[in-house]
Amino acid sequence: MSDKNRKFLSTLDNLSESLNLGYLWSIFLKNKKDILLLPCIFALFVFLISLNIEKIYSSTATLVIKGDDNKKIVNIEEVYTQDSQINRINNQIAILKSEEVLENTFKNNNLITKFNEIHISTEISFYKRIFTKKNNFDEKNIKKYLKDNFTVTNIPRSDVLELSFESTSPKIAQLALNSIIDSYQKYEIDSKVKITSYANQKISERLKELNDQMNDSQIKLATYKKTNGLVDTGNVKQIKIEEIQSLSKRVQDTEKSILENEADLGAIKLANGNVEELLAIKDLKTRDEIKNIKNLLSSNQNNINSLKLIYTEDHPKLIKARELEKLQNEQLKKLLNENIQLKTFELSNLMSFLVASKKGLESSTKEFRELEDKEAGMLYFLREVESNQKLYETFLQRVKETNEAQNLQVSNIQLIELPNVPIIPIFPNLLKNLVIGYILALFASFSFIFYREVNVEVVKDPSSVEHLGFQTLAYIPKVSNLKKGFHLLQGYLEDNNSNFSESIRMLRTNLEANYPKNKTYLITSANPSEGKTTVAFNLALSLEKHNKVLLIEGDIKRPSVVKSYYQFESGETGLSDIISGSSRFEDSLVRVPGTNLDMITSGANRFDISDAVSVTQLKQFFKVLTSIYHYVIIDSPPILPVADTLVISQATDFTFFVLRSEQSRILPTIISANKLKDIGVKIEGFIFNDMDTSLGNYYGEYYKDYYRYNNKAK
C-alpha cells in the first residue's frame, strides 16, 4: 500500500472517530439552502431528459400450463421418469423461448409485414429522430428483436407463467406477444402428436418384453416351491414360533424347579435328621400328610398338658398319651424320610426333563431357521412376479391411452389474461428517475459541502468544533490596530485595558479557579502560526503578578521568538542545551525584562526531543521545576509537523489547545486531537485566538461594553 493511500485511510479513521450525527446535522442546517436547492435543479434536469427519452411499453399475458391428469397424451419420458413440477414448468419455458417457436412466429403469421405497417404509422420522438436511424423489420433482425424483448417468468410454487414483450410501440408489443402464444400452442400440439405415436410404438415393444419377464418369473416361483416342498409357509411359521416359545418357557420353569429342589436337598443334608430343622423347609412342611401329623402331635401335646394338671406321671391315661405321642413322632420321621427320597427322585426326573426340553428347543429353532431361509427365497421370486405384473398392467393401460389419443390434439395451455395494449410506458419511469436523481444529488451535494467544511472551511467560532466534546477555556479577540511601538507578544503589559488583556485575565482566572498550582501546562496547536506563543507568553505574564512562574519555549527546532524580541544578555543556552547536557538549568534561566517571569528559551541546538530524552526523564525534570514554581507554562511545537509535542505532552499535567479563528482548519484539529488521544493525553479545552469581536455576537458586545466602561473610569 502506498504512503498516499495509508494517509488517506488514516484520515478516514480520524474522521470516523471524531464525527457524530450532531456535527453532520449542524453542517446540514448551516448549508441547508444549498443542500436542498441543488438536488431540485438536478432532479428537474433529469426529469426533462426523461421526457425526451424514447418510451418503452410492455404488453403482458398470463397463462397456466396444465398437467396431463387424464393421461390422454403420453410422453415417452413419463414412462421411465417422474418429472417434478419445477422441471415440467422449466421445460415449457425453454420451449416458449426456443428458436423453433420464434421462427414459426414470424413465418406463419406475416408478422414482418404487420410490424412494418405499425412501425411506419408510429410517430417518432424528436430525440430519436435526431439520434436514431429508422430501420424496418426483416427476417434478419426480427428474430433477434423477438428474442431480446420477450420475457417469461414463473410465479413460484405454481403452474402460472407471466409473459411480457417490450417495444417502443404498444401495438407491436401486443401483436408480438399474441403471435408467440399462437406459435407455442401449435408447436405444442404438433409435438404431442409426434410424441404420442413414438410413445405408442415404444410402449408396445416394452409391453411384450414385460410379458416374457412375467412368465419367466412365475415359472421360477413354481419350481422353487416344488423343490422345497412349500405351498404356503405362513401358518407353519406361526406354529413353529409358538412351539419355540412354549419350549423356551418349559426350559425356564424346569431350571427354576431344579434350583429350588437342589436348595431344599442342601437344607435337608444340613439338618442331619433333625426333625425341627426338616420341618423348617418350606416344601416339606407344606405337604398334606406332614401337616396332618403335625396337627395330631399338637393336639396330643395339648391333651398331655391337660392330663398333667389332673394325674400323676404313672397314671394310665397319661402313659397312654405318651405312647401315642411317641408313635406319632415315629410316623412323622417316617413320612419325612419318604418325602426326602421322593424329592431326590423328583430332582432326577427334572434333570432328565430339562435335557429333553433343551434338545427339543434346539431342534425347533433349527427347523424354524431352515423354514425362514426357504421362505426368503420364495418371497424373492414372489416379489419379482408381483413387480413384473404391476409393470405389465401399467404399460397395458398406457397402450390403451395412446391408442385413444391418436386422434386427439388438445393443448394444455389455458390463457388467464390475454395480451393487452399498454398505455403507460415502463421506461422511463418519470417519478422513479425524479426521486433517484434527487436522492443522488442530495447525497452528492451534502458530501461536497461536508468535504469543504472539513478540508477547506476554517474554524470561526466554538460551534465549528463543538462536536469534538471539548470545553472552551477562553476567547482571545482579534487585535486589528496595534498601537505604535507595541507588540502583541506582550500585549497584556503594554495595553492593560484592552479587550485582549481582559481575555487573558479571563483565561488566567479560569486556570486559577479550576486547576491546581505547582503543575505544568502545555500550550499547543495543530499547525504553526496559530498563536501558541502569544497566548502562552501573555498567560505567563498575567500569572507572574501573584505567582512564581516559569515559561519554557519547547520548540527547539525553531529559533526562539521571545528570545529574538527581548535579546537576553545571559547567553545562548536554553532547553535544547539542558536536554543535551551541555548546560545547567541555572545557567539557562533568564528573566523577562520589567517582570518577575523566569524563562527558558529553546536554546542553540536543533534536534528531535524524542531522540534525546525519554518521557520519564522529562517528567522528572518537570517535577523539579514544579517544586520551585507555582506554574510552569510550556510553549510547545505544533502537533502535525513534528513529533516533539507528542513526547512533551505525556510528561506534562494539563494540555491547552489553541485555535486561530478564520485560519485553523477542522480536519487538522481532529487529527491532532486524535493523536493526543492515542497516546493517552487529554485536551483540557480550546483557546480561541484572534476572534472577530466586531460582529454583534455575545462576546463582541461584552468586550465593547467593557471597553466603554474603562474609558469612562479614566
XYZ file of C-alpha atoms in Angstrom:
714
model
C 0.000 0.000 0.000
C 1.382 3.414 -0.961
C 2.040 6.204 1.536
C -0.708 8.255 -0.099
C -3.283 5.501 0.458
C -2.149 4.989 4.037
C -2.501 8.696 4.706
C -5.995 8.731 3.196
C -7.120 5.726 5.287
C -5.628 7.293 8.402
C -7.592 10.486 7.699
C -10.826 8.481 7.335
C -10.156 6.741 10.649
C -9.616 10.062 12.374
C -12.844 11.448 10.938
C -14.910 8.373 11.848
C -13.679 8.549 15.449
C -14.451 12.229 15.885
C -17.565 12.997 13.828
C -21.065 12.389 15.138
C -24.633 12.903 13.966
C -24.855 16.214 15.769
C -21.977 17.631 13.732
C -23.434 16.306 10.473
C -26.772 17.865 11.378
C -25.106 21.187 12.140
C -23.458 21.142 8.695
C -26.858 20.419 7.138
C -28.567 23.289 8.979
C -25.744 25.630 8.116
C -25.914 24.863 4.385
C -29.489 23.620 4.055
C -30.388 26.025 1.245
C -27.568 24.801 -0.976
C -28.047 21.163 0.042
C -31.780 21.208 -0.777
C -31.767 23.548 -3.778
C -29.029 21.894 -5.867
C -30.769 18.456 -5.881
C -34.001 20.138 -7.017
C -32.239 21.667 -10.005
C -30.557 18.365 -10.855
C -33.838 16.426 -10.443
C -35.564 18.876 -12.790
C -32.794 18.363 -15.325
C -33.220 14.571 -15.025
C -36.993 14.981 -15.465
C -36.558 16.987 -18.683
C -34.151 14.398 -20.092
C -36.556 11.579 -19.157
C -39.367 13.316 -21.078
C -37.308 13.166 -24.284
C -36.079 9.578 -23.888
C -37.853 7.116 -26.182
C -40.620 5.338 -24.275
C -40.793 1.574 -23.954
C -44.112 -0.251 -23.470
C -44.685 -3.762 -22.156
C -47.621 -5.966 -23.184
C -48.333 -8.748 -20.668
C -50.262 -12.010 -20.632
C -50.815 -14.775 -18.070
C -51.267 -18.463 -18.835
C -51.425 -21.763 -16.957
C -49.565 -24.918 -18.050
C -51.964 -27.672 -17.003
C -50.662 -31.129 -16.149
C -51.738 -34.260 -18.048
C -54.034 -35.518 -15.290
C -56.189 -37.550 -17.687
C -53.088 -39.118 -19.334
C -54.639 -38.844 -22.809
C -51.322 -37.945 -24.401
C -48.255 -39.866 -23.347
C -44.684 -38.618 -23.373
C -42.053 -41.376 -23.541
C -40.142 -39.646 -20.690
C -43.161 -40.063 -18.434
C -42.864 -43.840 -18.760
C -39.351 -44.043 -17.337
C -39.147 -40.947 -15.073
C -41.358 -38.850 -12.816
C -40.645 -35.201 -13.599
C -41.289 -32.752 -10.795
C -43.495 -29.736 -11.270
C -40.434 -27.468 -11.454
C -38.818 -29.471 -14.246
C -42.062 -29.544 -16.209
C -42.526 -25.767 -15.971
C -38.862 -25.107 -16.816
C -39.193 -27.316 -19.892
C -42.219 -25.336 -21.079
C -40.394 -22.034 -20.532
C -37.481 -23.337 -22.609
C -39.903 -24.320 -25.395
C -41.578 -20.886 -25.316
C -38.193 -19.183 -25.834
C -36.840 -21.767 -28.281
C -35.569 -20.924 -31.757
C -38.249 -23.071 -33.415
C -41.185 -21.327 -31.737
C -39.781 -17.857 -32.530
C -39.169 -18.780 -36.181
C -42.709 -20.125 -36.559
C -43.980 -16.877 -35.014
C -42.962 -14.627 -37.908
C -43.174 -17.259 -40.675
C -46.782 -18.341 -40.143
C -48.460 -15.014 -39.357
C -46.996 -12.489 -41.847
C -45.640 -10.804 -38.750
C -42.935 -8.850 -40.622
C -45.491 -7.098 -42.814
C -47.731 -6.246 -39.851
C -44.769 -4.933 -37.822
C -43.625 -2.639 -40.649
C -47.153 -1.259 -41.163
C -47.419 -0.344 -37.473
C -43.836 0.920 -37.404
C -44.421 3.305 -40.330
C -47.567 4.741 -38.773
C -45.916 5.308 -35.376
C -44.817 8.833 -34.534
C -41.115 9.155 -33.711
C -39.949 11.479 -30.958
C -37.731 14.451 -31.693
C -34.915 12.920 -29.685
C -34.984 9.659 -31.666
C -35.422 11.451 -34.983
C -32.090 13.208 -34.417
C -30.003 10.455 -32.844
C -31.509 7.217 -34.182
C -31.774 5.889 -37.719
C -35.202 4.465 -38.623
C -34.967 0.750 -39.501
C -37.594 -1.587 -40.969
C -38.172 -5.190 -39.866
C -36.922 -8.093 -41.980
C -36.036 -11.762 -41.452
C -32.501 -10.849 -40.351
C -33.464 -8.606 -37.435
C -36.984 -9.703 -36.428
C -35.835 -12.980 -34.848
C -33.302 -11.149 -32.666
C -35.928 -8.488 -31.896
C -38.387 -11.148 -30.700
C -35.758 -12.967 -28.646
C -34.346 -9.844 -26.967
C -37.690 -8.350 -25.940
C -39.649 -11.463 -24.931
C -39.615 -12.447 -21.212
C -41.141 -15.413 -19.366
C -41.355 -15.714 -15.562
C -42.905 -18.398 -13.389
C -44.892 -17.499 -10.277
C -43.172 -19.523 -7.508
C -44.799 -22.822 -6.493
C -47.432 -22.658 -9.242
C -48.111 -23.606 -12.883
C -48.716 -19.938 -13.803
C -46.449 -18.206 -16.321
C -46.307 -14.463 -16.850
C -45.309 -13.400 -20.375
C -44.245 -9.920 -21.434
C -42.999 -8.261 -24.611
C -41.339 -4.854 -24.656
C -41.432 -2.466 -27.596
C -41.417 1.230 -28.396
C -44.875 0.702 -29.924
C -47.757 -0.585 -27.738
C -49.454 -2.227 -30.722
C -46.279 -4.042 -31.800
C -45.822 -5.314 -28.216
C -49.375 -6.763 -28.171
C -49.114 -8.238 -31.664
C -45.752 -9.897 -30.982
C -46.980 -11.466 -27.731
C -50.154 -12.794 -29.375
C -48.124 -14.305 -32.215
C -45.670 -16.031 -29.847
C -48.522 -17.606 -27.825
C -50.242 -18.867 -31.029
C -46.983 -20.326 -32.314
C -46.335 -22.049 -28.976
C -49.815 -23.631 -28.939
C -49.367 -25.011 -32.474
C -45.910 -26.279 -31.650
C -47.202 -27.999 -28.509
C -50.000 -29.848 -30.339
C -47.713 -30.938 -33.196
C -45.124 -32.154 -30.717
C -47.719 -34.138 -28.792
C -48.898 -35.956 -31.890
C -45.339 -36.956 -32.779
C -44.507 -37.956 -29.238
C -47.728 -39.958 -28.883
C -47.000 -42.047 -31.946
C -43.456 -42.664 -30.862
C -44.573 -43.475 -27.330
C -47.176 -45.984 -28.594
C -44.504 -47.841 -30.540
C -42.004 -47.933 -27.664
C -44.614 -48.907 -25.068
C -45.847 -51.795 -27.191
C -42.291 -53.101 -27.501
C -41.771 -52.771 -23.778
C -45.109 -54.487 -23.058
C -44.000 -57.579 -24.994
C -40.724 -57.701 -23.005
C -42.616 -57.423 -19.709
C -44.969 -60.246 -20.692
C -41.999 -62.556 -21.279
C -40.374 -61.472 -17.994
C -43.620 -62.110 -16.055
C -43.915 -65.655 -17.496
C -40.284 -66.425 -16.594
C -40.695 -65.194 -13.003
C -43.858 -67.309 -12.496
C -42.038 -70.456 -13.747
C -39.127 -69.748 -11.353
C -41.534 -69.348 -8.400
C -43.337 -72.613 -9.139
C -40.034 -74.502 -9.495
C -38.752 -73.177 -6.175
C -41.947 -74.179 -4.329
C -41.837 -77.652 -5.794
C -38.148 -78.154 -4.958
C -38.534 -77.047 -1.318
C -41.972 -78.592 -0.743
C -43.583 -75.198 0.020
C -47.178 -74.288 -0.576
C -47.905 -71.563 1.980
C -45.439 -71.166 4.815
C -47.400 -68.531 6.687
C -49.277 -70.858 9.206
C -46.365 -73.296 9.555
C -44.086 -70.453 10.551
C -46.518 -69.188 13.180
C -46.994 -72.678 14.651
C -43.234 -73.149 14.810
C -42.847 -69.782 16.580
C -45.445 -70.772 19.200
C -43.712 -74.168 19.670
C -40.342 -72.466 20.277
C -41.932 -70.053 22.752
C -43.574 -72.986 24.654
C -40.326 -74.998 24.804
C -38.393 -71.950 25.936
C -40.859 -71.343 28.801
C -40.742 -75.044 29.774
C -36.924 -74.946 29.972
C -37.061 -71.841 32.164
C -39.671 -73.358 34.528
C -37.715 -76.642 34.800
C -34.460 -74.840 35.584
C -36.268 -72.882 38.298
C -37.714 -76.097 39.845
C -34.297 -77.788 39.758
C -32.752 -74.861 41.615
C -35.491 -74.992 44.284
C -35.093 -78.798 44.759
C -31.325 -78.522 44.967
C -31.691 -75.820 47.617
C -34.127 -77.947 49.646
C -31.890 -81.066 49.449
C -28.971 -78.969 50.615
C -31.010 -77.811 53.608
C -32.054 -81.461 54.349
C -28.410 -82.508 54.343
C -27.512 -79.745 56.749
C -30.432 -80.729 59.064
C -28.805 -84.192 59.508
C -32.064 -85.850 60.623
C -33.170 -83.023 62.975
C -36.973 -83.043 62.746
C -37.365 -79.371 63.717
C -34.897 -78.231 61.030
C -36.525 -80.521 58.457
C -39.927 -79.067 59.250
C -38.479 -75.564 58.637
C -38.001 -76.470 54.928
C -40.891 -74.907 53.059
C -41.562 -77.760 50.638
C -41.672 -80.407 53.410
C -43.781 -78.549 55.900
C -46.420 -77.665 53.304
C -47.130 -81.298 52.282
C -50.590 -82.517 53.417
C -49.566 -85.756 55.185
C -46.860 -83.973 57.176
C -49.238 -81.135 58.044
C -51.794 -83.695 59.332
C -49.225 -85.478 61.569
C -48.090 -82.073 62.902
C -51.702 -81.203 63.754
C -52.172 -84.592 65.551
C -48.940 -84.065 67.514
C -50.061 -80.599 68.513
C -53.474 -81.902 69.630
C -51.932 -84.770 71.627
C -49.460 -82.365 73.258
C -52.354 -80.213 74.397
C -54.038 -83.339 75.823
C -50.865 -84.321 77.727
C -50.617 -80.848 79.187
C -54.237 -81.124 80.383
C -53.726 -84.582 81.935
C -50.642 -83.376 83.793
C -52.834 -80.991 85.666
C -55.090 -83.837 86.889
C -52.965 -87.005 87.070
C -49.535 -88.073 88.031
C -46.918 -89.305 85.592
C -47.682 -93.015 86.268
C -51.385 -92.681 85.613
C -52.573 -94.999 82.806
C -54.157 -92.169 80.799
C -51.012 -90.070 80.842
C -48.877 -93.157 79.941
C -51.208 -93.920 77.046
C -50.966 -90.300 75.793
C -47.158 -90.520 75.981
C -47.143 -93.699 73.942
C -49.424 -92.085 71.334
C -47.027 -89.128 71.085
C -44.074 -91.457 70.568
C -45.958 -93.334 67.872
C -46.866 -90.083 66.092
C -43.234 -88.865 66.156
C -42.043 -92.117 64.640
C -44.713 -91.792 61.972
C -43.585 -88.158 61.275
C -39.960 -89.247 60.854
C -41.042 -91.993 58.502
C -43.055 -89.531 56.377
C -40.152 -87.072 56.292
C -37.771 -89.802 55.098
C -40.248 -90.878 52.425
C -40.675 -87.271 51.196
C -36.920 -86.741 51.158
C -36.486 -89.816 48.986
C -39.356 -88.625 46.787
C -37.675 -85.194 46.443
C -34.437 -86.824 45.349
C -36.344 -88.813 42.745
C -38.132 -85.638 41.539
C -34.794 -83.875 41.077
C -33.526 -86.709 38.920
C -36.666 -86.597 36.791
C -36.405 -82.815 36.419
C -32.814 -83.080 35.205
C -33.820 -85.609 32.577
C -36.788 -83.483 31.539
C -34.540 -80.408 31.194
C -32.134 -82.193 28.867
C -35.020 -83.418 26.708
C -36.606 -79.915 26.598
C -33.353 -78.260 25.530
C -32.894 -80.798 22.747
C -36.464 -80.131 21.600
C -35.891 -76.329 21.692
C -32.662 -76.635 19.682
C -34.366 -78.857 17.110
C -37.356 -76.495 16.749
C -35.054 -73.441 16.392
C -33.066 -75.180 13.664
C -36.249 -76.118 11.809
C -37.530 -72.512 12.127
C -34.311 -71.086 10.609
C -34.493 -73.522 7.716
C -38.118 -72.508 7.210
C -37.176 -68.805 7.176
C -34.427 -69.402 4.599
C -36.885 -71.220 2.357
C -39.481 -68.511 2.820
C -36.956 -65.739 1.970
C -36.139 -67.464 -1.284
C -39.814 -67.877 -2.101
C -40.563 -64.206 -1.254
C -37.807 -63.090 -3.634
C -39.467 -64.931 -6.523
C -42.912 -63.802 -5.373
C -41.854 -60.109 -5.359
C -40.389 -60.499 -8.823
C -43.697 -61.906 -10.071
C -45.701 -59.078 -8.450
C -43.348 -56.365 -9.772
C -43.493 -57.672 -13.322
C -47.257 -57.985 -13.080
C -47.665 -54.334 -11.921
C -45.379 -53.059 -14.672
C -47.293 -55.117 -17.198
C -50.615 -53.659 -16.036
C -49.206 -50.106 -16.121
C -47.882 -50.410 -19.653
C -51.071 -52.127 -20.757
C -53.016 -49.087 -19.516
C -50.582 -46.805 -21.367
C -51.159 -48.684 -24.586
C -54.892 -48.127 -24.219
C -54.330 -44.405 -23.523
C -52.038 -43.884 -26.502
C -54.489 -45.678 -28.765
C -57.260 -43.340 -27.565
C -55.005 -40.284 -28.013
C -54.107 -40.959 -31.636
C -56.825 -38.628 -32.940
C -56.723 -36.032 -30.088
C -54.967 -32.643 -30.416
C -55.645 -30.843 -27.117
C -53.472 -28.015 -25.781
C -52.611 -27.899 -22.085
C -52.314 -24.088 -22.169
C -55.052 -22.011 -20.581
C -54.899 -18.257 -21.088
C -55.944 -16.365 -17.961
C -55.082 -12.885 -19.206
C -54.861 -12.012 -22.913
C -52.082 -9.737 -24.230
C -53.072 -6.113 -23.672
C -52.251 -2.825 -25.394
C -50.136 -0.993 -22.784
C -50.950 2.650 -22.114
C -48.331 3.635 -19.537
C -44.668 3.087 -20.540
C -42.418 1.025 -18.288
C -39.423 3.155 -19.272
C -38.557 5.832 -18.483
C -40.230 5.922 -15.048
C -40.506 9.653 -14.528
C -41.287 9.540 -10.817
C -38.581 6.975 -10.113
C -35.971 8.928 -12.115
C -37.010 12.122 -10.364
C -36.676 10.573 -6.894
C -33.396 8.779 -7.657
C -31.929 11.902 -9.247
C -32.913 13.996 -6.234
C -31.521 11.470 -3.725
C -28.220 11.075 -5.591
C -27.838 14.818 -5.998
C -28.723 15.325 -2.319
C -26.057 12.860 -1.283
C -23.512 14.377 -3.695
C -24.198 17.966 -2.610
C -24.016 17.077 1.083
C -20.791 15.110 0.501
C -19.240 18.059 -1.343
C -20.267 20.543 1.344
C -19.093 18.165 4.065
C -15.715 17.828 2.306
C -15.490 21.577 2.019
C -16.380 22.060 5.695
C -13.806 19.539 6.891
C -10.925 20.155 4.467
C -11.396 23.758 3.347
C -13.546 25.570 5.894
C -11.799 27.186 8.811
C -12.794 27.386 12.467
C -14.786 30.563 13.021
C -16.309 30.059 16.475
C -16.798 27.301 19.094
C -19.799 25.873 17.217
C -17.412 24.708 14.477
C -15.717 22.197 16.788
C -18.322 21.618 19.495
C -18.846 18.061 18.126
C -15.377 17.154 19.458
C -16.722 17.465 23.008
C -14.088 19.836 24.469
C -14.874 22.916 26.561
C -13.826 26.427 25.583
C -11.377 27.963 28.049
C -11.046 31.489 26.614
C -11.779 33.754 23.640
C -8.829 35.929 22.590
C -10.113 38.862 20.475
C -8.567 39.956 17.230
C -6.234 42.946 17.602
C -6.595 44.896 14.362
C -4.969 48.211 15.263
C -1.914 47.753 17.438
C -0.624 50.975 18.932
C 2.679 52.266 17.675
C 5.646 50.735 19.467
C 3.515 47.977 20.994
C 3.977 44.271 20.321
C 1.229 41.670 20.686
C 3.721 39.289 22.298
C 3.491 41.378 25.476
C 0.058 42.904 24.811
C -1.050 42.158 28.347
C 1.620 44.516 29.734
C 1.525 47.272 27.115
C -2.287 47.772 26.850
C -3.705 46.554 30.128
C -7.242 47.884 29.488
C -7.725 46.359 26.038
C -10.104 43.558 25.131
C -7.056 41.429 24.510
C -5.734 41.930 28.058
C -9.179 41.248 29.525
C -9.428 37.967 27.670
C -6.005 36.946 29.046
C -7.232 37.812 32.563
C -10.341 35.646 31.986
C -8.093 32.758 30.905
C -5.919 33.278 33.997
C -8.983 33.355 36.274
C -10.312 30.150 34.695
C -6.953 28.447 35.172
C -6.528 29.578 38.813
C -10.099 28.579 39.710
C -10.192 25.160 38.094
C -6.595 23.904 38.013
C -4.063 23.380 40.824
C -0.751 25.129 41.376
C 2.692 23.547 41.069
C 1.725 21.868 37.808
C 2.904 22.017 34.203
C 0.655 23.476 31.485
C 1.262 22.752 27.810
C 0.054 25.257 25.208
C -0.107 23.677 21.739
C -1.904 23.781 18.365
C -2.236 21.726 15.198
C -0.102 23.906 12.892
C 2.311 26.831 13.161
C 1.195 30.500 13.294
C -1.981 29.841 15.304
C -0.917 31.985 18.303
C 0.531 29.470 20.769
C 3.478 31.648 21.729
C 1.340 34.796 22.068
C -1.184 33.015 24.318
C 1.487 31.222 26.373
C 3.640 34.322 26.916
C 0.767 36.651 27.829
C -0.767 33.996 30.125
C 2.599 33.682 31.875
C 2.823 37.494 32.191
C -0.655 37.609 33.772
C 0.186 34.844 36.259
C 3.577 36.255 37.379
C 1.914 39.169 39.178
C 0.990 36.993 42.158
C 2.772 33.715 41.438
C 6.186 32.355 40.680
C 6.003 31.414 37.005
C 8.372 29.761 34.537
C 7.851 29.914 30.757
C 9.587 27.262 28.609
C 9.933 27.534 24.846
C 9.508 23.882 23.812
C 10.029 24.295 20.063
C 13.776 23.614 19.915
C 13.762 23.195 16.123
C 12.871 26.842 15.509
C 14.649 29.965 16.808
C 13.129 31.492 19.901
C 10.669 34.294 19.025
C 10.699 35.672 22.566
C 14.478 35.481 22.750
C 14.898 37.382 19.481
C 12.416 40.009 20.667
C 13.996 40.632 24.073
C 17.642 39.884 23.129
C 18.646 38.442 26.504
C 22.211 39.121 27.607
C 22.732 35.932 29.624
C 23.922 33.717 26.770
C 22.602 31.430 24.088
C 21.737 28.310 26.120
C 18.193 27.014 26.593
C 16.013 23.861 26.700
C 17.931 22.050 23.970
C 21.198 22.601 25.844
C 19.712 21.347 29.124
C 18.390 18.199 27.402
C 21.689 17.531 25.639
C 23.587 18.052 28.923
C 25.706 20.918 27.663
C 24.213 23.439 30.084
C 22.712 23.501 33.544
C 19.192 24.708 34.368
C 20.502 27.625 36.421
C 22.778 28.784 33.569
C 19.922 28.675 31.005
C 17.383 30.558 33.134
C 16.650 34.184 32.063
C 14.353 36.890 33.458
C 11.945 38.762 31.163
C 12.806 42.466 31.480
C 10.432 44.526 33.635
C 8.746 41.411 35.104
C 9.302 38.584 37.594
C 8.748 35.987 34.880
C 11.506 33.393 34.531
C 12.041 31.825 31.144
C 13.959 29.038 29.411
C 14.390 29.679 25.689
C 14.556 26.980 23.020
C 18.363 27.052 23.050
C 21.006 26.855 20.377
C 20.909 23.158 19.492
C 18.385 21.848 16.924
C 17.288 18.174 17.147
C 14.276 15.884 17.833
C 13.376 15.762 21.511
C 12.271 12.112 21.184
C 15.825 11.173 20.111
C 17.488 12.922 23.068
C 15.249 12.362 26.082
C 12.544 9.963 27.297
C 9.116 10.771 28.731
C 10.261 9.547 32.145
C 13.252 11.903 32.137
C 11.048 14.835 31.128
C 8.595 14.028 33.940
C 11.452 14.064 36.459
C 12.711 17.380 35.054
C 9.226 18.966 35.210
C 8.719 17.585 38.715
C 11.784 19.506 39.880
C 10.501 22.674 38.188
C 7.009 22.428 39.782
C 8.628 22.150 43.207
C 10.135 25.590 42.558
C 7.430 27.366 40.529
C 3.686 27.704 41.025
C 3.044 27.488 37.302
C 5.254 26.068 34.535
C 3.932 27.181 31.117
C 5.318 25.275 28.110
C 5.026 26.773 24.634
C 5.192 23.559 22.559
C 5.794 22.957 18.853
C 2.747 22.355 16.608
C 1.475 18.749 16.673
C 1.255 17.894 12.970
C 4.654 18.981 11.581
C 6.801 17.392 14.323
C 6.555 14.656 16.948
C 8.096 16.658 19.808
C 4.726 17.708 21.284
C 3.570 14.076 21.491
C 6.585 13.387 23.718
C 6.358 16.556 25.846
C 2.562 16.254 26.366
C 2.994 12.842 28.028
C 5.218 14.427 30.676
C 3.020 17.477 31.424
C -0.030 17.708 33.674
C -2.504 19.702 31.543
C -2.793 20.443 27.803
C -4.497 23.527 26.277
C -5.206 23.656 22.522
C -5.048 26.988 20.617
C -7.241 27.600 17.548
C -6.901 30.726 15.379
C -10.288 31.933 14.163
C -10.638 32.088 10.366
C -7.297 30.271 9.946
C -7.285 26.924 11.807
C -8.989 24.182 9.806
C -11.274 21.462 11.173
C -9.522 18.404 9.765
C -6.052 19.167 11.227
C -7.749 19.883 14.553
C -9.469 16.477 14.512
C -6.265 14.682 13.541
C -4.269 16.460 16.241
C -6.866 15.690 18.922
C -6.845 12.028 17.934
C -3.059 11.862 18.011
C -3.061 13.123 21.582
C -5.907 10.757 22.488
C -3.965 7.782 21.067
C -1.091 8.390 23.489
C -3.414 8.931 26.463
C -3.213 12.728 26.624
C -6.404 14.621 27.432
C -7.076 18.066 25.959
C -8.486 20.230 28.736
C -10.109 22.652 26.313
C -9.767 25.065 23.388
C -8.473 28.608 23.458
C -9.947 30.571 20.533
C -7.439 33.125 19.326
C -7.855 36.113 17.032
C -11.691 36.096 17.181
C -13.523 38.919 15.409
C -15.468 40.696 18.180
C -16.813 43.381 15.849
C -19.757 41.122 14.999
C -22.948 41.503 17.022
C -22.453 38.323 18.995
C -22.287 37.814 22.754
C -18.532 38.085 23.027
C -18.265 41.182 20.841
C -20.925 43.052 22.834
C -19.239 42.020 26.079
C -15.855 43.385 25.039
C -17.373 46.619 23.657
C -19.235 47.293 26.911
C -16.131 46.527 28.945
C -14.012 48.877 26.818
C -16.543 51.722 27.140
C -16.698 51.199 30.917
C -12.907 51.500 31.289
C -12.750 54.693 29.197
C -15.384 56.352 31.413
C -13.481 55.343 34.532
C -10.410 57.112 33.238
